[in-house]
PDB file of C-alpha atoms in Angstrom:
ATOM      1  CA  MET T   1      26.008  18.164  -2.871  1.00 76.00           C
ATOM      2  CA  LYS T   2      22.371  18.234  -3.976  1.00 87.00           C
ATOM      3  CA  THR T   3      19.845  20.191  -1.904  1.00 93.00           C
ATOM      4  CA  ILE T   4      16.109  19.821  -1.434  1.00 96.00           C
ATOM      5  CA  ASN T   5      15.521  22.928  -3.571  1.00 96.00           C
ATOM      6  CA  THR T   6      16.369  21.087  -6.806  1.00 97.00           C
ATOM      7  CA  LEU T   7      14.718  17.774  -5.929  1.00 98.00           C
ATOM      8  CA  VAL T   8      11.814  17.918  -8.384  1.00 98.00           C
ATOM      9  CA  LYS T   9      13.969  19.193 -11.248  1.00 97.00           C
ATOM     10  CA  ASP T  10      16.540  16.479 -10.615  1.00 97.00           C
ATOM     11  CA  ILE T  11      13.880  13.731 -10.503  1.00 98.00           C
ATOM     12  CA  TYR T  12      12.514  14.880 -13.850  1.00 97.00           C
ATOM     13  CA  ALA T  13      16.051  14.745 -15.265  1.00 97.00           C
ATOM     14  CA  VAL T  14      16.275  11.057 -14.324  1.00 97.00           C
ATOM     15  CA  ILE T  15      12.862  10.382 -15.895  1.00 96.00           C
ATOM     16  CA  GLU T  16      14.033  12.102 -19.086  1.00 96.00           C
ATOM     17  CA  GLY T  17      16.820   9.532 -19.340  1.00 94.00           C
ATOM     18  CA  ASN T  18      19.711  11.695 -18.219  1.00 94.00           C
ATOM     19  CA  GLY T  19      21.189   8.968 -16.051  1.00 92.00           C
ATOM     20  CA  GLY T  20      21.301   8.062 -12.387  1.00 95.00           C
ATOM     21  CA  TRP T  21      19.233   4.884 -12.342  1.00 97.00           C
ATOM     22  CA  ASP T  22      21.921   2.257 -11.872  1.00 96.00           C
ATOM     23  CA  GLU T  23      22.098  -1.224 -10.372  1.00 96.00           C
ATOM     24  CA  THR T  24      22.327   0.133  -6.826  1.00 95.00           C
ATOM     25  CA  VAL T  25      19.181   2.211  -7.247  1.00 96.00           C
ATOM     26  CA  ASN T  26      17.447  -0.734  -8.876  1.00 96.00           C
ATOM     27  CA  GLU T  27      18.176  -2.886  -5.837  1.00 96.00           C
ATOM     28  CA  TYR T  28      16.918  -0.111  -3.548  1.00 95.00           C
ATOM     29  CA  PHE T  29      13.668   0.031  -5.502  1.00 96.00           C
ATOM     30  CA  LYS T  30      13.197  -3.734  -5.398  1.00 96.00           C
ATOM     31  CA  GLU T  31      13.809  -3.817  -1.652  1.00 94.00           C
ATOM     32  CA  THR T  32      11.433  -0.964  -0.852  1.00 94.00           C
ATOM     33  CA  ILE T  33       8.606  -2.149  -3.080  1.00 94.00           C
ATOM     34  CA  GLY T  34       9.021  -5.716  -1.791  1.00 94.00           C
ATOM     35  CA  THR T  35       8.765  -4.519   1.795  1.00 91.00           C
ATOM     36  CA  THR T  36       5.664  -2.498   0.913  1.00 91.00           C
ATOM     37  CA  MET T  37       3.921  -5.473  -0.698  1.00 92.00           C
ATOM     38  CA  MET T  38       4.661  -7.713   2.287  1.00 90.00           C
ATOM     39  CA  SER T  39       3.392  -5.078   4.698  1.00 86.00           C
ATOM     40  CA  ARG T  40       0.195  -4.258   2.815  1.00 87.00           C
ATOM     41  CA  LEU T  41      -0.797  -7.781   1.754  1.00 89.00           C
ATOM     42  CA  ASN T  42       0.157  -9.706   4.890  1.00 83.00           C
ATOM     43  CA  PRO T  43      -2.877  -9.889   7.245  1.00 65.00           C
ATOM     44  CA  GLY T  44      -0.580 -10.490  10.193  1.00 64.00           C
ATOM     45  CA  GLU T  45       0.805  -6.985   9.838  1.00 51.00           C
ATOM     46  CA  ARG T  46      -2.519  -5.227  10.408  1.00 54.00           C
ATOM     47  CA  LYS T  47      -3.404  -3.963  13.871  1.00 61.00           C
ATOM     48  CA  GLU T  48      -6.874  -2.691  14.643  1.00 66.00           C
ATOM     49  CA  GLY T  49      -8.034  -0.439  17.429  1.00 75.00           C
ATOM     50  CA  THR T  50      -4.818   1.489  18.027  1.00 85.00           C
ATOM     51  CA  LEU T  51      -4.089   5.171  17.593  1.00 90.00           C
ATOM     52  CA  ARG T  52      -1.585   5.954  14.847  1.00 91.00           C
ATOM     53  CA  MET T  53       0.306   9.093  13.933  1.00 93.00           C
ATOM     54  CA  SER T  54      -1.339   9.075  10.531  1.00 90.00           C
ATOM     55  CA  SER T  55      -4.789   9.385  12.110  1.00 90.00           C
ATOM     56  CA  ILE T  56      -4.184  11.736  15.061  1.00 92.00           C
ATOM     57  CA  GLY T  57      -4.887  14.739  12.840  1.00 88.00           C
ATOM     58  CA  GLN T  58      -8.201  13.304  11.694  1.00 87.00           C
ATOM     59  CA  PRO T  59     -10.522  16.345  11.803  1.00 90.00           C
ATOM     60  CA  CYS T  60     -13.467  14.266  13.053  1.00 93.00           C
ATOM     61  CA  GLU T  61     -12.803  13.134  16.610  1.00 93.00           C
ATOM     62  CA  ARG T  62     -15.784  10.774  16.465  1.00 95.00           C
ATOM     63  CA  LYS T  63     -14.253   8.860  13.545  1.00 94.00           C
ATOM     64  CA  LEU T  64     -11.016   8.458  15.489  1.00 93.00           C
ATOM     65  CA  TRP T  65     -13.019   7.236  18.486  1.00 95.00           C
ATOM     66  CA  TYR T  66     -14.801   4.650  16.325  1.00 95.00           C
ATOM     67  CA  GLN T  67     -11.512   3.504  14.814  1.00 92.00           C
ATOM     68  CA  THR T  68     -10.083   2.944  18.271  1.00 92.00           C
ATOM     69  CA  ASN T  69     -13.058   1.500  20.129  1.00 93.00           C
ATOM     70  CA  HIS T  70     -15.170  -0.143  17.398  1.00 93.00           C
ATOM     71  CA  PRO T  71     -12.720  -0.969  14.585  1.00 92.00           C
ATOM     72  CA  LYS T  72     -14.654  -3.993  13.329  1.00 91.00           C
ATOM     73  CA  GLU T  73     -17.841  -1.971  12.789  1.00 92.00           C
ATOM     74  CA  GLY T  74     -16.396   0.103   9.976  1.00 92.00           C
ATOM     75  CA  GLU T  75     -16.997  -0.638   6.318  1.00 92.00           C
ATOM     76  CA  VAL T  76     -14.810  -3.330   4.799  1.00 89.00           C
ATOM     77  CA  LEU T  77     -12.742  -1.851   1.999  1.00 85.00           C
ATOM     78  CA  ARG T  78     -13.504  -3.287  -1.412  1.00 89.00           C
ATOM     79  CA  PRO T  79     -10.604  -4.889  -3.342  1.00 93.00           C
ATOM     80  CA  GLU T  80     -10.529  -2.050  -5.877  1.00 92.00           C
ATOM     81  CA  THR T  81     -10.225   0.496  -3.058  1.00 88.00           C
ATOM     82  CA  ARG T  82      -7.426  -1.470  -1.432  1.00 90.00           C
ATOM     83  CA  PHE T  83      -5.676  -1.634  -4.808  1.00 93.00           C
ATOM     84  CA  LYS T  84      -5.993   2.134  -5.171  1.00 90.00           C
ATOM     85  CA  PHE T  85      -4.227   2.616  -1.824  1.00 90.00           C
ATOM     86  CA  LEU T  86      -1.608   0.015  -2.763  1.00 93.00           C
ATOM     87  CA  TYR T  87      -0.983   1.865  -6.013  1.00 92.00           C
ATOM     88  CA  GLY T  88      -0.288   5.002  -3.992  1.00 91.00           C
ATOM     89  CA  ASP T  89       2.206   3.115  -1.832  1.00 93.00           C
ATOM     90  CA  ILE T  90       3.985   1.827  -4.929  1.00 94.00           C
ATOM     91  CA  LEU T  91       4.174   5.355  -6.326  1.00 94.00           C
ATOM     92  CA  GLU T  92       5.797   6.418  -3.052  1.00 94.00           C
ATOM     93  CA  ASP T  93       8.508   3.785  -3.439  1.00 95.00           C
ATOM     94  CA  LEU T  94       9.059   4.829  -7.047  1.00 97.00           C
ATOM     95  CA  ILE T  95       9.384   8.552  -6.300  1.00 97.00           C
ATOM     96  CA  LEU T  96      11.842   7.914  -3.441  1.00 97.00           C
ATOM     97  CA  SER T  97      13.905   5.644  -5.684  1.00 97.00           C
ATOM     98  CA  LEU T  98      13.962   8.366  -8.333  1.00 98.00           C
ATOM     99  CA  ALA T  99      15.193  10.787  -5.662  1.00 98.00           C
ATOM    100  CA  VAL T 100      18.062   8.396  -4.882  1.00 97.00           C
ATOM    101  CA  ALA T 101      18.833   8.092  -8.589  1.00 98.00           C
ATOM    102  CA  ALA T 102      18.822  11.884  -8.849  1.00 97.00           C
ATOM    103  CA  GLY T 103      21.700  12.051  -6.368  1.00 97.00           C
ATOM    104  CA  HIS T 104      19.777  13.174  -3.282  1.00 97.00           C
ATOM    105  CA  LYS T 105      20.348  11.706   0.164  1.00 97.00           C
ATOM    106  CA  VAL T 106      17.324   9.589   1.098  1.00 97.00           C
ATOM    107  CA  GLU T 107      17.327   8.196   4.635  1.00 96.00           C
ATOM    108  CA  GLY T 108      14.973   7.024   7.342  1.00 95.00           C
ATOM    109  CA  HIS T 109      12.544   5.325   4.961  1.00 93.00           C
ATOM    110  CA  GLN T 110       9.608   3.977   7.003  1.00 91.00           C
ATOM    111  CA  ASP T 111      11.438   4.460  10.301  1.00 94.00           C
ATOM    112  CA  THR T 112       9.179   3.918  13.314  1.00 95.00           C
ATOM    113  CA  MET T 113       8.460   7.190  15.125  1.00 96.00           C
ATOM    114  CA  ASP T 114       6.888   7.794  18.544  1.00 96.00           C
ATOM    115  CA  ILE T 115       5.065  10.598  20.339  1.00 96.00           C
ATOM    116  CA  LYS T 116       3.607   9.800  23.774  1.00 95.00           C
ATOM    117  CA  GLY T 117       3.522   6.097  22.890  1.00 94.00           C
ATOM    118  CA  ILE T 118       1.657   6.633  19.617  1.00 95.00           C
ATOM    119  CA  LYS T 119       3.556   5.009  16.756  1.00 94.00           C
ATOM    120  CA  GLY T 120       3.894   5.970  13.130  1.00 94.00           C
ATOM    121  CA  HIS T 121       6.186   5.530  10.145  1.00 93.00           C
ATOM    122  CA  ARG T 122       7.599   8.532   8.337  1.00 95.00           C
ATOM    123  CA  ASP T 123       8.111   8.199   4.613  1.00 95.00           C
ATOM    124  CA  ALA T 124      11.675   9.503   4.450  1.00 97.00           C
ATOM    125  CA  VAL T 125      14.205  12.204   5.225  1.00 98.00           C
ATOM    126  CA  ILE T 126      15.620  13.745   2.043  1.00 98.00           C
ATOM    127  CA  ASP T 127      18.638  16.039   2.265  1.00 98.00           C
ATOM    128  CA  GLY T 128      17.943  16.406   5.981  1.00 97.00           C
ATOM    129  CA  VAL T 129      14.282  17.418   5.539  1.00 98.00           C
ATOM    130  CA  THR T 130      11.367  15.279   6.772  1.00 98.00           C
ATOM    131  CA  ILE T 131       9.306  14.236   3.747  1.00 98.00           C
ATOM    132  CA  ASP T 132       5.794  12.839   3.433  1.00 97.00           C
ATOM    133  CA  VAL T 133       5.040  11.492  -0.034  1.00 97.00           C
ATOM    134  CA  LYS T 134       1.474  11.928  -1.272  1.00 96.00           C
ATOM    135  CA  SER T 135      -0.053  10.567  -4.483  1.00 94.00           C
ATOM    136  CA  ALA T 136      -3.134  12.574  -5.375  1.00 93.00           C
ATOM    137  CA  SER T 137      -5.793  13.135  -7.974  1.00 92.00           C
ATOM    138  CA  THR T 138      -5.364  16.222 -10.136  1.00 94.00           C
ATOM    139  CA  TYR T 139      -7.941  18.065  -8.022  1.00 92.00           C
ATOM    140  CA  SER T 140      -6.252  17.200  -4.711  1.00 93.00           C
ATOM    141  CA  TYR T 141      -2.778  17.827  -6.132  1.00 96.00           C
ATOM    142  CA  LYS T 142      -3.651  21.518  -6.580  1.00 96.00           C
ATOM    143  CA  LYS T 143      -3.667  21.964  -2.787  1.00 96.00           C
ATOM    144  CA  PHE T 144      -0.016  20.941  -2.668  1.00 97.00           C
ATOM    145  CA  ARG T 145       1.008  22.844  -5.784  1.00 97.00           C
ATOM    146  CA  GLU T 146      -0.705  26.020  -4.540  1.00 97.00           C
ATOM    147  CA  HIS T 147       0.415  25.595  -0.902  1.00 97.00           C
ATOM    148  CA  LYS T 148      -3.145  25.531   0.472  1.00 96.00           C
ATOM    149  CA  LEU T 149      -3.048  22.858   3.159  1.00 94.00           C
ATOM    150  CA  GLU T 150      -2.932  25.448   5.932  1.00 90.00           C
ATOM    151  CA  THR T 151      -6.540  26.313   5.132  1.00 91.00           C
ATOM    152  CA  GLU T 152      -7.754  23.246   3.167  1.00 89.00           C
ATOM    153  CA  ASP T 153      -6.696  20.072   4.948  1.00 91.00           C
ATOM    154  CA  PRO T 154      -9.680  17.701   5.174  1.00 84.00           C
ATOM    155  CA  PHE T 155      -7.600  14.634   6.037  1.00 86.00           C
ATOM    156  CA  GLY T 156      -5.218  16.063   8.625  1.00 91.00           C
ATOM    157  CA  TYR T 157      -2.050  15.907   6.512  1.00 94.00           C
ATOM    158  CA  ILE T 158      -0.484  18.917   8.263  1.00 96.00           C
ATOM    159  CA  THR T 159      -0.780  17.244  11.672  1.00 95.00           C
ATOM    160  CA  GLN T 160       0.633  14.017  10.260  1.00 95.00           C
ATOM    161  CA  LEU T 161       3.744  15.710   8.862  1.00 97.00           C
ATOM    162  CA  THR T 162       4.147  17.867  11.988  1.00 97.00           C
ATOM    163  CA  SER T 163       4.128  14.643  14.015  1.00 97.00           C
ATOM    164  CA  TYR T 164       7.013  13.196  12.032  1.00 97.00           C
ATOM    165  CA  VAL T 165       8.994  16.429  12.378  1.00 98.00           C
ATOM    166  CA  LYS T 166       8.372  16.540  16.144  1.00 97.00           C
ATOM    167  CA  ALA T 167       9.212  12.862  16.623  1.00 97.00           C
ATOM    168  CA  GLY T 168      12.469  13.331  14.707  1.00 97.00           C
ATOM    169  CA  GLU T 169      13.680  16.390  16.621  1.00 96.00           C
ATOM    170  CA  ASN T 170      16.544  14.401  18.176  1.00 96.00           C
ATOM    171  CA  ASP T 171      17.279  12.291  15.102  1.00 97.00           C
ATOM    172  CA  PRO T 172      20.733  13.193  13.727  1.00 97.00           C
ATOM    173  CA  ILE T 173      19.710  12.582  10.113  1.00 98.00           C
ATOM    174  CA  VAL T 174      17.065  15.327  10.420  1.00 98.00           C
ATOM    175  CA  LYS T 175      18.855  18.633   9.816  1.00 97.00           C
ATOM    176  CA  ASP T 176      15.731  20.784   9.547  1.00 98.00           C
ATOM    177  CA  LYS T 177      14.141  20.670  13.010  1.00 97.00           C
ATOM    178  CA  GLU T 178      11.431  23.238  12.282  1.00 97.00           C
ATOM    179  CA  GLY T 179       9.614  22.069   9.167  1.00 97.00           C
ATOM    180  CA  GLY T 180       8.924  19.387   6.617  1.00 98.00           C
ATOM    181  CA  ALA T 181       7.623  18.988   3.092  1.00 98.00           C
ATOM    182  CA  PHE T 182       5.082  17.047   1.099  1.00 98.00           C
ATOM    183  CA  LEU T 183       6.486  15.476  -2.053  1.00 98.00           C
ATOM    184  CA  ALA T 184       3.247  15.289  -4.013  1.00 97.00           C
ATOM    185  CA  VAL T 185       2.583  13.366  -7.221  1.00 97.00           C
ATOM    186  CA  ASP T 186      -0.348  13.958  -9.570  1.00 96.00           C
ATOM    187  CA  LYS T 187      -1.066  10.313 -10.362  1.00 92.00           C
ATOM    188  CA  GLN T 188      -3.218  11.250 -13.354  1.00 92.00           C
ATOM    189  CA  HIS T 189      -0.866  13.598 -15.181  1.00 95.00           C
ATOM    190  CA  GLY T 190       2.563  12.879 -13.673  1.00 94.00           C
ATOM    191  CA  HIS T 191       3.222  16.311 -12.180  1.00 97.00           C
ATOM    192  CA  ILE T 192       5.465  16.479  -9.094  1.00 98.00           C
ATOM    193  CA  CYS T 193       5.856  19.295  -6.570  1.00 98.00           C
ATOM    194  CA  LEU T 194       7.502  19.922  -3.215  1.00 98.00           C
ATOM    195  CA  ASP T 195       5.289  21.731  -0.702  1.00 98.00           C
ATOM    196  CA  TYR T 196       7.310  22.914   2.336  1.00 98.00           C
ATOM    197  CA  TYR T 197       5.896  24.149   5.684  1.00 97.00           C
ATOM    198  CA  ASN T 198       7.747  25.684   8.631  1.00 97.00           C
ATOM    199  CA  PHE T 199       5.789  24.322  11.589  1.00 97.00           C
ATOM    200  CA  LYS T 200       7.753  26.393  14.084  1.00 95.00           C
ATOM    201  CA  ASP T 201       6.527  29.582  12.442  1.00 95.00           C
ATOM    202  CA  THR T 202       2.933  28.355  12.174  1.00 93.00           C
ATOM    203  CA  GLY T 203       2.855  27.194  15.808  1.00 94.00           C
ATOM    204  CA  HIS T 204       2.066  23.576  14.954  1.00 95.00           C
ATOM    205  CA  LEU T 205       5.202  22.227  16.658  1.00 95.00           C
ATOM    206  CA  ASP T 206       4.321  23.969  19.910  1.00 94.00           C
ATOM    207  CA  LYS T 207       0.782  22.560  19.920  1.00 95.00           C
ATOM    208  CA  ILE T 208       1.296  19.015  18.657  1.00 96.00           C
ATOM    209  CA  GLU T 209       1.855  17.305  22.030  1.00 96.00           C
ATOM    210  CA  GLU T 210      -1.230  18.981  23.468  1.00 96.00           C
ATOM    211  CA  LEU T 211      -3.274  17.562  20.572  1.00 95.00           C
ATOM    212  CA  TYR T 212      -1.898  14.078  21.283  1.00 96.00           C
ATOM    213  CA  ASP T 213      -2.930  14.403  24.932  1.00 95.00           C
ATOM    214  CA  GLU T 214      -6.454  15.393  23.898  1.00 94.00           C
ATOM    215  CA  ARG T 215      -6.858  12.552  21.398  1.00 93.00           C
ATOM    216  CA  ILE T 216      -5.457   9.962  23.783  1.00 94.00           C
ATOM    217  CA  ARG T 217      -7.895  11.062  26.494  1.00 94.00           C
ATOM    218  CA  SER T 218     -10.810  10.988  24.071  1.00 93.00           C
ATOM    219  CA  ALA T 219      -9.977   7.526  22.690  1.00 91.00           C
ATOM    220  CA  SER T 220      -9.487   6.140  26.204  1.00 92.00           C
ATOM    221  CA  ASP T 221     -13.007   7.160  27.269  1.00 93.00           C
ATOM    222  CA  LYS T 222     -14.922   4.136  26.000  1.00 91.00           C
ATOM    223  CA  THR T 223     -18.333   5.354  27.199  1.00 91.00           C
ATOM    224  CA  THR T 224     -18.519   8.866  25.725  1.00 93.00           C
ATOM    225  CA  THR T 225     -18.954   9.131  21.975  1.00 94.00           C
ATOM    226  CA  PRO T 226     -17.550  12.454  20.713  1.00 95.00           C
ATOM    227  CA  THR T 227     -19.798  14.777  18.725  1.00 94.00           C
ATOM    228  CA  ARG T 228     -19.732  14.599  14.936  1.00 94.00           C
ATOM    229  CA  GLY T 229     -16.976  16.586  13.301  1.00 92.00           C
ATOM    230  CA  PHE T 230     -19.187  17.577  10.355  1.00 94.00           C
ATOM    231  CA  SER T 231     -22.885  18.215   9.842  1.00 95.00           C
ATOM    232  CA  PRO T 232     -24.924  17.076   6.816  1.00 97.00           C
ATOM    233  CA  GLU T 233     -25.271  19.685   4.100  1.00 97.00           C
ATOM    234  CA  PRO T 234     -28.096  20.565   1.672  1.00 97.00           C
ATOM    235  CA  GLU T 235     -28.466  18.527  -1.507  1.00 94.00           C
ATOM    236  CA  GLY T 236     -29.649  21.130  -3.968  1.00 91.00           C
ATOM    237  CA  LYS T 237     -32.946  22.874  -3.184  1.00 92.00           C
ATOM    238  CA  SER T 238     -34.943  19.703  -2.483  1.00 93.00           C
ATOM    239  CA  GLY T 239     -34.756  19.985   1.277  1.00 95.00           C
ATOM    240  CA  ASN T 240     -32.710  16.775   1.365  1.00 97.00           C
ATOM    241  CA  LEU T 241     -29.527  16.631   3.439  1.00 97.00           C
ATOM    242  CA  LYS T 242     -26.424  14.706   2.409  1.00 97.00           C
ATOM    243  CA  LEU T 243     -23.017  13.811   3.795  1.00 97.00           C
ATOM    244  CA  GLY T 244     -20.185  16.122   2.774  1.00 94.00           C
ATOM    245  CA  VAL T 245     -16.895  14.973   1.275  1.00 89.00           C
ATOM    246  CA  ASN T 246     -15.224  14.072   4.569  1.00 89.00           C
ATOM    247  CA  CYS T 247     -18.139  11.985   5.804  1.00 94.00           C
ATOM    248  CA  SER T 248     -18.717  10.353   2.402  1.00 94.00           C
ATOM    249  CA  TYR T 249     -15.250   8.802   2.554  1.00 89.00           C
ATOM    250  CA  CYS T 250     -15.589   7.741   6.196  1.00 93.00           C
ATOM    251  CA  ASP T 251     -15.613   4.004   6.963  1.00 92.00           C
ATOM    252  CA  PHE T 252     -18.029   4.627   9.833  1.00 96.00           C
ATOM    253  CA  LYS T 253     -20.661   6.739   8.082  1.00 96.00           C
ATOM    254  CA  SER T 254     -23.337   4.046   8.442  1.00 95.00           C
ATOM    255  CA  LYS T 255     -22.662   3.692  12.171  1.00 95.00           C
ATOM    256  CA  CYS T 256     -22.599   7.451  12.646  1.00 96.00           C
ATOM    257  CA  HIS T 257     -25.780   7.944  10.551  1.00 96.00           C
ATOM    258  CA  PRO T 258     -27.797   4.718  10.989  1.00 95.00           C
ATOM    259  CA  THR T 259     -30.832   6.022   9.023  1.00 95.00           C
ATOM    260  CA  MET T 260     -28.726   7.164   6.072  1.00 97.00           C
ATOM    261  CA  ARG T 261     -29.940   6.195   2.579  1.00 97.00           C
ATOM    262  CA  THR T 262     -27.678   5.862  -0.447  1.00 97.00           C
ATOM    263  CA  PHE T 263     -28.733   6.925  -3.950  1.00 97.00           C
ATOM    264  CA  LEU T 264     -26.707   6.278  -7.083  1.00 95.00           C
ATOM    265  CA  TYR T 265     -26.479   9.437  -9.200  1.00 94.00           C
ATOM    266  CA  SER T 266     -24.571   9.647 -12.484  1.00 93.00           C
ATOM    267  CA  ARG T 267     -21.785  11.471 -10.609  1.00 90.00           C
ATOM    268  CA  GLY T 268     -21.566   8.693  -8.028  1.00 91.00           C
ATOM    269  CA  PRO T 269     -23.289   7.689  -4.776  1.00 95.00           C
ATOM    270  CA  VAL T 270     -24.921  10.370  -2.626  1.00 96.00           C
ATOM    271  CA  PHE T 271     -25.533   9.617   1.049  1.00 97.00           C
ATOM    272  CA  LEU T 272     -28.747  11.251   2.277  1.00 97.00           C
ATOM    273  CA  THR T 273     -29.382  11.672   5.996  1.00 97.00           C
ATOM    274  CA  LYS T 274     -32.715  13.409   5.425  1.00 97.00           C
ATOM    275  CA  VAL T 275     -35.063  12.725   2.506  1.00 96.00           C
ATOM    276  CA  VAL T 276     -37.790  15.295   1.887  1.00 96.00           C
ATOM    277  CA  ARG T 277     -38.082  14.651  -1.836  1.00 95.00           C
ATOM    278  CA  GLU T 278     -37.368  11.121  -3.069  1.00 94.00           C
ATOM    279  CA  PRO T 279     -34.578  11.221  -5.706  1.00 95.00           C
ATOM    280  CA  ASN T 280     -35.514   9.830  -9.118  1.00 94.00           C
ATOM    281  CA  VAL T 281     -32.455   7.563  -9.182  1.00 95.00           C
ATOM    282  CA  LYS T 282     -31.666   4.058  -8.004  1.00 95.00           C
ATOM    283  CA  GLU T 283     -31.375   3.528  -4.260  1.00 95.00           C
ATOM    284  CA  ILE T 284     -28.614   1.220  -3.062  1.00 91.00           C
ATOM    285  CA  THR T 285     -29.514  -1.038  -0.140  1.00 79.00           C
TER     286      THR T 285
END
């Protein structure tokens, strides 16, 4: 029987044409990708203003509060951004199908999970281990390859995976009750790695329900806006202040920083919250 330890090597063997992708796997792939497309492109499937497992670990409590209490005031995602996320979902279906083709036991795909009434969908359980599939840029992929999420986790991935492990503690298909792994894909260069964490050893499993209680209380208080999770940072030596990476990707940055101004540099947009020296680049209004 295959084990999780050889998963990446076995997937690469399938990609190299060493067999495994048969009619059964092909049907599995068609079913999973079809379900994904229906879920992502069907407006009726989207629910706004509810806490989800995938967002509980959001490091900025104010963003989570906005998502729950003012969901319609966030930025509307552009089609190209939605396509980027959809591409990641399709990669997830592909990598899980390759795992099936490689002879590994893939179960629990997109099963609904629950902690204190907060719902979520885990990606899969492979060989008894809870798995969260992540497609990433080459830069972000390094955090998985080098096992750095314990100290560099700007999007709350550790809490998300811990939630799935905790919610599956009584699930018979989950053999590993203490940890889980990220199956990460470098979508630019095709590298794959498995990044495992023992959440019992790190203490995350013992603290996860307490975090849920805190976030539920915060989201339920509709009158008190939480403090910002991140402060603006210097933009060079100009005296200007800009949003950091976390805030730059936030859908609620304009609501959180109503006087923010956006300037289009060659490296991309920069969101200034304080302008001491006017940038010599185009301002986006």
